PDB file of C-alpha atoms in Angstrom:
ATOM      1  CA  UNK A  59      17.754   2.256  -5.687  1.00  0.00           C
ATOM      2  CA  UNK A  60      17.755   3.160  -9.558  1.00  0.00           C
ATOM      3  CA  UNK A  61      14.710   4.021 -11.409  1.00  0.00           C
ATOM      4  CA  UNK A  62      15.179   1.643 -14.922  1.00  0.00           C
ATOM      5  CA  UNK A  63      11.135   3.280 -16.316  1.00  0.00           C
ATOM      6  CA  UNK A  64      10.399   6.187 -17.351  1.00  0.00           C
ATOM      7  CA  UNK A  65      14.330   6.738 -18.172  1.00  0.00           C
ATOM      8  CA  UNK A  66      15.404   9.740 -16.442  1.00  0.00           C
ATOM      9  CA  UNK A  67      18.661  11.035 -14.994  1.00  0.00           C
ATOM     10  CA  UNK A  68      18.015   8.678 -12.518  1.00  0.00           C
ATOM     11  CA  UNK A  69      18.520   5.528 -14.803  1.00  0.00           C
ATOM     12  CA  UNK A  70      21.434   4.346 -14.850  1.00  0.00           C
ATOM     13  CA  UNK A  71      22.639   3.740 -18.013  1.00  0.00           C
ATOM     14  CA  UNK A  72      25.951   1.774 -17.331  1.00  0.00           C
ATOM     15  CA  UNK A  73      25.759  -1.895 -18.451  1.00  0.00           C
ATOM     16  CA  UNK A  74      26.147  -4.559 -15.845  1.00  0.00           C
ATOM     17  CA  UNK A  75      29.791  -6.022 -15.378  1.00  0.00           C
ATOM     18  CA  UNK A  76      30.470  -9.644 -15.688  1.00  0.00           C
ATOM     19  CA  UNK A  77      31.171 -11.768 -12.626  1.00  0.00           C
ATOM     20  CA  UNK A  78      35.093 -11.476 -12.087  1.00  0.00           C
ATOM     21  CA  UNK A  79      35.242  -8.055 -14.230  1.00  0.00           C
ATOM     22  CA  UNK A  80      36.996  -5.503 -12.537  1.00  0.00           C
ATOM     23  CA  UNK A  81      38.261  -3.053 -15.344  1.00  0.00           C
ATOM     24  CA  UNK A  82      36.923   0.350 -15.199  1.00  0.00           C
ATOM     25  CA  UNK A  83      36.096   0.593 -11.131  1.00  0.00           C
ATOM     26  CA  UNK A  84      37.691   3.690 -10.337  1.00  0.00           C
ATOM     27  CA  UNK A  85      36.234   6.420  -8.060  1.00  0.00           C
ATOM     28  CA  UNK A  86      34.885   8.185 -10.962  1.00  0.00           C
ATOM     29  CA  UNK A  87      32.892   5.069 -11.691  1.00  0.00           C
ATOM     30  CA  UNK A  88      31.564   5.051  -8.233  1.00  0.00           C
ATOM     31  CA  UNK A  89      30.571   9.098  -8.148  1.00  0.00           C
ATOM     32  CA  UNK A  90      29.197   8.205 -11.726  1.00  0.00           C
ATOM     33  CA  UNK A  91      26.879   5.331 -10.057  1.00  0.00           C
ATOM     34  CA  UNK A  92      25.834   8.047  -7.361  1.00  0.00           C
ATOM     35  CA  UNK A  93      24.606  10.510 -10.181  1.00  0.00           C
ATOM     36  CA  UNK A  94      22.657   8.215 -11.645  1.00  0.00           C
ATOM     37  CA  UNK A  95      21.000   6.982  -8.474  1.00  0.00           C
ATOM     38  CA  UNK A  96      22.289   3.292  -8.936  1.00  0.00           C
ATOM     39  CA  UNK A  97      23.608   1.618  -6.196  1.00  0.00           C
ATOM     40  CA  UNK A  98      22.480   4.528  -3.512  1.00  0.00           C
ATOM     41  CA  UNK A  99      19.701   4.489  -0.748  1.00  0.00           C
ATOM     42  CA  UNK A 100      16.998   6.764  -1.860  1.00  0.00           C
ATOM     43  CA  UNK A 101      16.342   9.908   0.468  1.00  0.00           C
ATOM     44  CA  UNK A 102      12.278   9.178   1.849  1.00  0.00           C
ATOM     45  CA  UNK A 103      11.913  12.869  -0.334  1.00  0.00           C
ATOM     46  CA  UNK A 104      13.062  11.095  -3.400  1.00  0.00           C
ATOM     47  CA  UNK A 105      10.506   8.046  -2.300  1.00  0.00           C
ATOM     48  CA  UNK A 106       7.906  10.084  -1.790  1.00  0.00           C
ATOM     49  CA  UNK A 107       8.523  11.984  -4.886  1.00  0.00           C
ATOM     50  CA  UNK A 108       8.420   9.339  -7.368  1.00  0.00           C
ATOM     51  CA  UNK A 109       5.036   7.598  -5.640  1.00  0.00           C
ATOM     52  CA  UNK A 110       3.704  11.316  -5.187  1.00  0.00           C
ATOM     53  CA  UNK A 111      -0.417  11.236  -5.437  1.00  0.00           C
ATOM     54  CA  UNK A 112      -1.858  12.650  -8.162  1.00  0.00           C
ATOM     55  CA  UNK A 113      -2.027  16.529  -7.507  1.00  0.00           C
ATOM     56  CA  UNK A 114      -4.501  17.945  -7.481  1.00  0.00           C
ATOM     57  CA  UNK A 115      -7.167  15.714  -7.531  1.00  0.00           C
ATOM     58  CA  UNK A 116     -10.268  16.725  -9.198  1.00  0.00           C
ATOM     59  CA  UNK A 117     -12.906  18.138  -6.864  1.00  0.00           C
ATOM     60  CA  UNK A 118     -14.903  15.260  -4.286  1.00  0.00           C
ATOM     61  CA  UNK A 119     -12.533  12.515  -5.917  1.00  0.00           C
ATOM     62  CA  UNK A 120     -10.649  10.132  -4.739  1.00  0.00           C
ATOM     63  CA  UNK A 121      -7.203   7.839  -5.652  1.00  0.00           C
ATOM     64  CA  UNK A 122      -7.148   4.332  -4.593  1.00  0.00           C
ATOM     65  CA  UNK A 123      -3.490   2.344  -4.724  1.00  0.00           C
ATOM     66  CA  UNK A 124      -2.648  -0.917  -3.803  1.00  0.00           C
ATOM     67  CA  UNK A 125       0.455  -1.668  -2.518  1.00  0.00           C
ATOM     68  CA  UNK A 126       1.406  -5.689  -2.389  1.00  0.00           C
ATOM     69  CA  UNK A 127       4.312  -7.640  -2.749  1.00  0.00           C
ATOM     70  CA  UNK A 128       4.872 -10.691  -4.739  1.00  0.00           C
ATOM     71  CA  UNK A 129       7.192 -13.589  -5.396  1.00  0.00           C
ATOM     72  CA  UNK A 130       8.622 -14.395  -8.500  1.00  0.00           C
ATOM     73  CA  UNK A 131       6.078 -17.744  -8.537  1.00  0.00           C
ATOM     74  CA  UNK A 132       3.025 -15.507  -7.969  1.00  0.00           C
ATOM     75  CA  UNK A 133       2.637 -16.123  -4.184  1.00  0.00           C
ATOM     76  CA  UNK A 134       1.475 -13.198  -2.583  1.00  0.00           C
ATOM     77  CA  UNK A 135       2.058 -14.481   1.042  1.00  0.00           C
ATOM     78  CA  UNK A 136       4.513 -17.156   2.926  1.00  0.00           C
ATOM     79  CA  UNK A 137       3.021 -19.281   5.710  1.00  0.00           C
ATOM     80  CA  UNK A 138      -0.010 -16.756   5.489  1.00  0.00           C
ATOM     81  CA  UNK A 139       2.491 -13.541   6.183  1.00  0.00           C
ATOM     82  CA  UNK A 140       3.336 -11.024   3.225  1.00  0.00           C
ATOM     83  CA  UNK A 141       6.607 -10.385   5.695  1.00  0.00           C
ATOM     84  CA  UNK A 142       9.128 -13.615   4.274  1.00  0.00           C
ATOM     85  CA  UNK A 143       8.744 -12.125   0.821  1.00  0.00           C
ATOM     86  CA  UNK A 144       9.774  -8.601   1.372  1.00  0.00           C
ATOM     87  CA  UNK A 145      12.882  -6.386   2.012  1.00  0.00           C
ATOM     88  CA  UNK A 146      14.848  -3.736   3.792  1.00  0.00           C
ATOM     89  CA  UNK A 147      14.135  -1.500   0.366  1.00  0.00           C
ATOM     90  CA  UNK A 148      10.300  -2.666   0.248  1.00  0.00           C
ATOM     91  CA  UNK A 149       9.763  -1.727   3.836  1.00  0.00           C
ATOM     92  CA  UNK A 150      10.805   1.944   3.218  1.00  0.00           C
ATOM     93  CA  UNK A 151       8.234   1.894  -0.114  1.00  0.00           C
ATOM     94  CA  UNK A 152       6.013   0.905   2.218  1.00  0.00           C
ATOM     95  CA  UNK A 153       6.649   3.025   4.543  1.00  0.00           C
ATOM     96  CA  UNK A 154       6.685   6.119   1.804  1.00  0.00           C
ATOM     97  CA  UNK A 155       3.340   4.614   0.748  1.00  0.00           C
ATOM     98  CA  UNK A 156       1.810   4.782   4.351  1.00  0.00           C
ATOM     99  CA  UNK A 157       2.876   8.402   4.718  1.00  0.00           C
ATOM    100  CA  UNK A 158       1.431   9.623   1.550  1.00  0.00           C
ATOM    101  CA  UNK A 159      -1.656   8.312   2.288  1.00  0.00           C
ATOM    102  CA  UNK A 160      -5.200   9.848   4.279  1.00  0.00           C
ATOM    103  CA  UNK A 161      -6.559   6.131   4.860  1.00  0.00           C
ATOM    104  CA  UNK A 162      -4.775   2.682   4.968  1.00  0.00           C
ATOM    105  CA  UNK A 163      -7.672   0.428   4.225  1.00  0.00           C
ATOM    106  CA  UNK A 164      -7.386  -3.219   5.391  1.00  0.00           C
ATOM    107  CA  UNK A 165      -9.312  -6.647   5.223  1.00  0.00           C
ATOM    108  CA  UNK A 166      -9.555  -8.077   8.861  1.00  0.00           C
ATOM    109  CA  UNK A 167      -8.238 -11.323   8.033  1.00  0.00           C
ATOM    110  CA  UNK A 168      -4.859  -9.418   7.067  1.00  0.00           C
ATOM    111  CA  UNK A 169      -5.387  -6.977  10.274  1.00  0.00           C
ATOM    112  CA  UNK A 170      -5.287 -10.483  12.426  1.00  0.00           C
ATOM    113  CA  UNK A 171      -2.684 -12.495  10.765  1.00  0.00           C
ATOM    114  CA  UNK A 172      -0.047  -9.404   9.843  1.00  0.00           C
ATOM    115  CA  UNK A 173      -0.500  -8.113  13.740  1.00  0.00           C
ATOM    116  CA  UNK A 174      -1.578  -4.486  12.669  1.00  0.00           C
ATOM    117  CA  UNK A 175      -1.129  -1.807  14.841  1.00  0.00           C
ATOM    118  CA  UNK A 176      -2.059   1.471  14.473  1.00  0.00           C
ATOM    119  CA  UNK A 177      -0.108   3.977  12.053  1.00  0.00           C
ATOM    120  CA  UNK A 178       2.849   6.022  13.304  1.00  0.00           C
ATOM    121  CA  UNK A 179       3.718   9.957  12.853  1.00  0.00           C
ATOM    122  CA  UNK A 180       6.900   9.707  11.131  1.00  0.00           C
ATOM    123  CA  UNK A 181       9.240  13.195  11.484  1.00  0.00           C
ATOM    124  CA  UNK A 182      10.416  12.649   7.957  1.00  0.00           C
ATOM    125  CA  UNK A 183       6.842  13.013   6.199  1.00  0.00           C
ATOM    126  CA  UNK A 184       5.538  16.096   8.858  1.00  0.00           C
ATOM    127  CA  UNK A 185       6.618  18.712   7.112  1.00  0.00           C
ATOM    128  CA  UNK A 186       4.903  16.898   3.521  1.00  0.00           C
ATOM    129  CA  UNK A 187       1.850  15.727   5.402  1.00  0.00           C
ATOM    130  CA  UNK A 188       1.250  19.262   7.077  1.00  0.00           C
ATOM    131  CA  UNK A 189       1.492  21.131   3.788  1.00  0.00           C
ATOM    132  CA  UNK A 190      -1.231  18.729   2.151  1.00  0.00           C
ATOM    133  CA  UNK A 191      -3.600  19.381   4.826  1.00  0.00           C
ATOM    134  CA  UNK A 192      -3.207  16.014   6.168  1.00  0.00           C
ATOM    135  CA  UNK A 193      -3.223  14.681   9.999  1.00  0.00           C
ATOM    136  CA  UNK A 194       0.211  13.094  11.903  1.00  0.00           C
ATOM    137  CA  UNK A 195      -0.362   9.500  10.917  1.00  0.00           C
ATOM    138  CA  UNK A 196      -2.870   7.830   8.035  1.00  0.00           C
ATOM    139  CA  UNK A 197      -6.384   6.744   9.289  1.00  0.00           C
ATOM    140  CA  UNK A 198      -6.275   2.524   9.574  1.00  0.00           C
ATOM    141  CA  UNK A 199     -10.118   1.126   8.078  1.00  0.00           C
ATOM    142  CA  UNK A 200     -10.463  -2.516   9.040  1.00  0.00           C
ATOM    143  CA  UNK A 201     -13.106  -4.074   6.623  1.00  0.00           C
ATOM    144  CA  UNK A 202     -14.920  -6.990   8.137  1.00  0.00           C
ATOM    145  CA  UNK A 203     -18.651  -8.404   7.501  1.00  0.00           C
ATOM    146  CA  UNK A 204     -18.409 -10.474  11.188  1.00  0.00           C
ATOM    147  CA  UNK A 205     -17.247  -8.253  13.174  1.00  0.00           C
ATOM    148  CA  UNK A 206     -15.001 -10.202  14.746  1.00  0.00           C
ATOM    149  CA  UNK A 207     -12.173  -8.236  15.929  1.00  0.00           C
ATOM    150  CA  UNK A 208     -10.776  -7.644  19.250  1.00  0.00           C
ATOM    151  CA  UNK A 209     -11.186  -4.403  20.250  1.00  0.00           C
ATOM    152  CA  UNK A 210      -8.880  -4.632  23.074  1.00  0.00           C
ATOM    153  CA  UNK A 211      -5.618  -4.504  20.575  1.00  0.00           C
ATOM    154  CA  UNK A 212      -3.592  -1.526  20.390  1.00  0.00           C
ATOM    155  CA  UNK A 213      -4.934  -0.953  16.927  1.00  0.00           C
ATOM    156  CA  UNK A 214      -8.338   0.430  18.532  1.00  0.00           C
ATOM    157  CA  UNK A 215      -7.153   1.343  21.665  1.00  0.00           C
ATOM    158  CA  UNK A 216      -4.195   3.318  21.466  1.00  0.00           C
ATOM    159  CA  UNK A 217      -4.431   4.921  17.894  1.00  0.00           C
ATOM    160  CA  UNK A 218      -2.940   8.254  17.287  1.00  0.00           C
ATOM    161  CA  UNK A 219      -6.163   9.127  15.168  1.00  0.00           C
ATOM    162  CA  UNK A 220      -8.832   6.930  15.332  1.00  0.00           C
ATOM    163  CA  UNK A 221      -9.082   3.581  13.527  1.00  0.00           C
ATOM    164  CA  UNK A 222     -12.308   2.848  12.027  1.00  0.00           C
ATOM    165  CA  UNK A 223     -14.693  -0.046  10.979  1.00  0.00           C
ATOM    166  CA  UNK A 224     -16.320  -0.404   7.564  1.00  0.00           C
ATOM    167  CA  UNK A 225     -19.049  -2.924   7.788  1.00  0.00           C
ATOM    168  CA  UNK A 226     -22.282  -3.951   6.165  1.00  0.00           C
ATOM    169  CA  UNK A 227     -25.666  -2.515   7.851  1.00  0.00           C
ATOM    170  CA  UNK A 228     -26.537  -6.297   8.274  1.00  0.00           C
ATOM    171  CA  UNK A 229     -23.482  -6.742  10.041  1.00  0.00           C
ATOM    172  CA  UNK A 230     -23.834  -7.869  13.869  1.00  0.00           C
ATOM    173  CA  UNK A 231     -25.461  -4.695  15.612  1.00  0.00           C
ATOM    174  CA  UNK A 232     -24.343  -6.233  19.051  1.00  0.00           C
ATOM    175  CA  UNK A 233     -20.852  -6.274  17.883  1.00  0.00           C
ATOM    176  CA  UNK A 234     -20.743  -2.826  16.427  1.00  0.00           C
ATOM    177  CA  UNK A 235     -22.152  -1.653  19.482  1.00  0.00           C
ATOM    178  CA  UNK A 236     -19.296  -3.070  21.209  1.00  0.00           C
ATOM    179  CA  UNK A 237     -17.235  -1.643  18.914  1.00  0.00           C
ATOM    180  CA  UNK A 238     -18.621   1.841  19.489  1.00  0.00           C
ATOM    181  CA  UNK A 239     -18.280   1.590  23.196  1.00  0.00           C
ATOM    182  CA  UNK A 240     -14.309   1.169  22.572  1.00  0.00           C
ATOM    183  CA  UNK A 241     -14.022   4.041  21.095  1.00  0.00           C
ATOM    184  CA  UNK A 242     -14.217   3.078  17.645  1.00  0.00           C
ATOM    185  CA  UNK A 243     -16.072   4.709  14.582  1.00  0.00           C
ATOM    186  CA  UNK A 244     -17.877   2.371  12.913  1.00  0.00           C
ATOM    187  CA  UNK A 245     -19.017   3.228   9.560  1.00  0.00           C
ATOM    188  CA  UNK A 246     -21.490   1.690   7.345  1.00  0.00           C
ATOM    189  CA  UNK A 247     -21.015   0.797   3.299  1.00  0.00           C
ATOM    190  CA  UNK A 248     -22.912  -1.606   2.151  1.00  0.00           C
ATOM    191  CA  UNK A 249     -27.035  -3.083   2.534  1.00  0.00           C
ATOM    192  CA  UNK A 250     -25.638  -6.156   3.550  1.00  0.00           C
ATOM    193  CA  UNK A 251     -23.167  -7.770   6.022  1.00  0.00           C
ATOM    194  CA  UNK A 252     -20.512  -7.560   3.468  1.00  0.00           C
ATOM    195  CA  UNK A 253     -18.807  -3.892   2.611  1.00  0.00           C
ATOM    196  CA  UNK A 254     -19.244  -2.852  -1.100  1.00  0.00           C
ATOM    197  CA  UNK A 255     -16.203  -1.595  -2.219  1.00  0.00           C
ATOM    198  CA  UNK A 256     -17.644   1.725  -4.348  1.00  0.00           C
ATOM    199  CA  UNK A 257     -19.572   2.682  -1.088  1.00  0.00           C
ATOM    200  CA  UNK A 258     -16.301   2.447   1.475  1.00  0.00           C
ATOM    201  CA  UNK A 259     -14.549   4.164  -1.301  1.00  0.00           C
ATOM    202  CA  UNK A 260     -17.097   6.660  -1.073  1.00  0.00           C
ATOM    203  CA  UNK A 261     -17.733   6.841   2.617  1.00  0.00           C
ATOM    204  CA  UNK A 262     -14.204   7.862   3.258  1.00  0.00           C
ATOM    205  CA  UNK A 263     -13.599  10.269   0.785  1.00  0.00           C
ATOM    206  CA  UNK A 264     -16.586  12.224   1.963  1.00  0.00           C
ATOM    207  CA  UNK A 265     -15.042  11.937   5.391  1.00  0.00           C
ATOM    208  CA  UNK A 266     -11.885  13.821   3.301  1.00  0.00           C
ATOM    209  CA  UNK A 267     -10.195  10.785   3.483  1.00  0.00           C
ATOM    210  CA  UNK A 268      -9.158  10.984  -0.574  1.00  0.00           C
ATOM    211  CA  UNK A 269      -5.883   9.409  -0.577  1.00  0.00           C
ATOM    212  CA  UNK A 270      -6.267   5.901  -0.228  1.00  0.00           C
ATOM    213  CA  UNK A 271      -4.374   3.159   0.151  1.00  0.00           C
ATOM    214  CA  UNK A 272      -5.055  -0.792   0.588  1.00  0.00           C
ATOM    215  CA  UNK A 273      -2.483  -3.353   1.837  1.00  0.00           C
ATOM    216  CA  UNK A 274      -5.129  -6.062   0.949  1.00  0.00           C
ATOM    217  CA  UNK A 275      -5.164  -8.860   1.724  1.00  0.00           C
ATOM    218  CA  UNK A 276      -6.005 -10.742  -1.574  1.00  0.00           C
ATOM    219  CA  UNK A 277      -9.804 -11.321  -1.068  1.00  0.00           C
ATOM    220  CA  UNK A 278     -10.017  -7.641  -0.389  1.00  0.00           C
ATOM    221  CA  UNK A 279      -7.824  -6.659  -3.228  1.00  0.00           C
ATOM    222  CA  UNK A 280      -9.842  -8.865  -4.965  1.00  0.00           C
ATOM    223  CA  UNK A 281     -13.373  -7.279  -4.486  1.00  0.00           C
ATOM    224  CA  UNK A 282     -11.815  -3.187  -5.137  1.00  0.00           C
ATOM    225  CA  UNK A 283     -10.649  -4.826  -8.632  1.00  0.00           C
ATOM    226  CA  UNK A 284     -13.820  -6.527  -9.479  1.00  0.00           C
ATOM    227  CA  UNK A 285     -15.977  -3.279  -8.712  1.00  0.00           C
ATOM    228  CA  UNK A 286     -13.564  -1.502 -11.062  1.00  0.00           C
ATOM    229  CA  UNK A 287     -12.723   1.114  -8.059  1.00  0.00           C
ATOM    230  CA  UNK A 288      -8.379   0.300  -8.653  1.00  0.00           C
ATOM    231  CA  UNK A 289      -6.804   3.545  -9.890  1.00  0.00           C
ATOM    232  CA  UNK A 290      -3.217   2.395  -9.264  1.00  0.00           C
ATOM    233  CA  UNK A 291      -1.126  -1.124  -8.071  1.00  0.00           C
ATOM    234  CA  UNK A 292       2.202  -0.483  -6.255  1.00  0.00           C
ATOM    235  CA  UNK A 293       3.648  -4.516  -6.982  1.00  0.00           C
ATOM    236  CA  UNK A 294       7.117  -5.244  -5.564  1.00  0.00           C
ATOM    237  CA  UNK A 295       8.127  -8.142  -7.316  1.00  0.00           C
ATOM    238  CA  UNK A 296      10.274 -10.428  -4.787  1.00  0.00           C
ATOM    239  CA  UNK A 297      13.362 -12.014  -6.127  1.00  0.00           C
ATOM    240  CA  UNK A 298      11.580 -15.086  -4.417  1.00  0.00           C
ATOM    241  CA  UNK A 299      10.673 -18.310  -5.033  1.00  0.00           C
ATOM    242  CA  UNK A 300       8.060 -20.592  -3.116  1.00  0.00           C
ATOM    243  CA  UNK A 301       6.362 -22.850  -4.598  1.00  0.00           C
ATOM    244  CA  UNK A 302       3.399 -24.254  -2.566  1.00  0.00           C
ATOM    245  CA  UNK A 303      -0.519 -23.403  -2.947  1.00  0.00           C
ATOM    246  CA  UNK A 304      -0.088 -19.527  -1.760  1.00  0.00           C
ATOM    247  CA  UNK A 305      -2.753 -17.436  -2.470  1.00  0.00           C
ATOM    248  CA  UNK A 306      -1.878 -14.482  -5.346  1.00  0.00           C
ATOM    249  CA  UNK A 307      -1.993 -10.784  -4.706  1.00  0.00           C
ATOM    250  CA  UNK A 308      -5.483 -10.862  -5.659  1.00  0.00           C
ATOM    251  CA  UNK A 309      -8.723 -12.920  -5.086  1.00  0.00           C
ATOM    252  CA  UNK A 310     -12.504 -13.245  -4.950  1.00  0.00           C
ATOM    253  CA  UNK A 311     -14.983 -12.806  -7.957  1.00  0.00           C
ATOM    254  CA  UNK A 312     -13.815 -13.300 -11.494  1.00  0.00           C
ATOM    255  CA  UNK A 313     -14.332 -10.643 -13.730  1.00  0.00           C
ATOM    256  CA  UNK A 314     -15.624 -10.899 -17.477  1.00  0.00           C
ATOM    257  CA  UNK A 315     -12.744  -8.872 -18.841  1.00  0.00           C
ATOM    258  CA  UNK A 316      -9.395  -8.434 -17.352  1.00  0.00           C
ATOM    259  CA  UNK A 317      -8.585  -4.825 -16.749  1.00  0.00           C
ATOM    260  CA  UNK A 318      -5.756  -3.083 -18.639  1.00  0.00           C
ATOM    261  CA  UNK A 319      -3.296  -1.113 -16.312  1.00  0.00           C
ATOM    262  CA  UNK A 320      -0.227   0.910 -17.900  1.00  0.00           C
ATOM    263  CA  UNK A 321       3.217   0.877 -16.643  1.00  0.00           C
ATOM    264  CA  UNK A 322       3.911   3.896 -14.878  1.00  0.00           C
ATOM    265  CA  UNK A 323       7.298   3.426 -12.857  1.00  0.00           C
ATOM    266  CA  UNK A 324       9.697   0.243 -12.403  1.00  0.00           C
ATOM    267  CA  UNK A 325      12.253   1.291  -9.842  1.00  0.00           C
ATOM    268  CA  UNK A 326      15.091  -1.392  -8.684  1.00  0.00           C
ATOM    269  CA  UNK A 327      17.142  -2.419  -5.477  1.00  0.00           C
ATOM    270  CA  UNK A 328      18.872  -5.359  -4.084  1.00  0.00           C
ATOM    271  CA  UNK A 329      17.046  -7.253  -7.159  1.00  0.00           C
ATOM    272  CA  UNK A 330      13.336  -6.415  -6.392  1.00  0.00           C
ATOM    273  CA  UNK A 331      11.411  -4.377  -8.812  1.00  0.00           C
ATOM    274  CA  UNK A 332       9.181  -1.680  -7.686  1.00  0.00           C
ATOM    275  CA  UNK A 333       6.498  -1.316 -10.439  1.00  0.00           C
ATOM    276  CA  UNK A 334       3.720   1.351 -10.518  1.00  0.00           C
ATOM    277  CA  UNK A 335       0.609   0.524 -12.859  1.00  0.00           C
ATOM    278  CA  UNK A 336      -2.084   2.866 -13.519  1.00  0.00           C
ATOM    279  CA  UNK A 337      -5.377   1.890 -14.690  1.00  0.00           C
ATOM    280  CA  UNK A 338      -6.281   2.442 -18.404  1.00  0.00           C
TER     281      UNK A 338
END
């Protein structure tokens, strides 16, 4: 991992070698690649570092990321699964990214065809999570207008803190019922059967559920951008191609004006990009 923006001692700042080139690869080279923090694994601390929340945030507000991968075509997905585009290196961002967070927020669509299962305690963040006032694991929050999940799945059922379900209050009361008698929270944002994204944004911060993070999928994505509720994209750009009809990162309504988000970190491994863009 090597961080190429904002240049820092981390950058590396030795120019790449031509195929065949071999002049100059002594050990001091390779302790001089190791300072810079090219062509090293990353320590989770440095991870989690570099994607750090903003600290502190101001009173009753909240910070919602994105984190989504993406070919080099714009697919966002491969056979419906973000998996075939990503990497050792990406998993560990996401990773980072999951232990940061108070809530992973999550379409159901993605929840069905990704097999989620509930959020892990990971030993490596404790010590970070406990000093932020933060429980073992992130909360999961499956959004769905129908309803229709299956409550039986380990995401419900064996969760080390509860999952919970942001719906419309039009939604199915027969199915949140259901949903309540297995154990699950449901929680309502939205007149309708559909979730509005400023009221689930809402809903869980005042449950202290501030750091937030969504792993989509695109229609989701799609909806937090068009309500204008997007403080921050985490985009790992996949040294992929697929060609194909694949749906982008991002879907659902158009918006009048495209929104303007500012280049906060690139970071690079194994020839994906980690960006970081902040809305303007």
């Amino acid at each position: 991992m090597r961080r190429l923006f904002p240049v820092t001692d981390m950058t590396s700042t030795t120019p790449p070698r031509a195929a065949g080139d071999t002049a100059g690869t002594t050990s001091s080279a390779s302790a001089d690649a190791a300072v810079t923090g090219a062509d090293r694994e990353w320590t989770l601390d440095e991870l989690a570092d570099a994607y750090a929340y903003p600290d502190p945030l101001p009173e009753g507000a909240s910070w919602l990321r994105a984190n989504m991968v993406s070919s080099l075509d714009g697919a966002g997905q491969h056979d419906g699964r973000s998996q075939p585009l990503s990497s050792d290196a990406d998993m560990r961002v996401f990773g980072t990214l999951r232990a940061l967070a108070d809530v992973v927020i999550v379409g159901a669509e993605t929840v069905r065809q990704e097999g989620y299962r509930p959020a892990r305690a990971r030993e490596a963040f404790a010590e970070r999570r406990a000093a932020a006032g933060q429980g073992p694991a992130p909360v999961i929050a499956v959004v769905t207008a129908s309803m229709e999940l299956d409550f039986s799945l380990p995401l419900f059922t064996e969760p080390l803190v509860p999952t919970l379900v942001l719906t419309g209050a039009a939604s199915s009361p027969e199915r949140r019922a259901e949903a309540e008698r297995a154990g699950v929270e449901v929680v309502i944002a939205g007149d309708g059967r559909d979730v509005q994204p400023l009221e689930a944004v809402a809903a869980l911060a005042e449950r202290g559920l501030r750091r937030q993070l969504t792993e989509g999928g695109p229609t989701l994505l799609g909806q937090f951008v068009a309500a204008g509720v997007l403080d921050e994209l985490c985009l790992s750009l996949s040294p992929t191609m697929t060609a194909g009809g694949a749906q982008r990162i991002a879907g659902g309504p158009v918006i009048a004006v495209p929104q303007r988000f500012a280049v906060a970190s690139v970071l690079e491994q194994d020839g994906f990009l980690f960006t970081r863009y902040r809305r303007i």
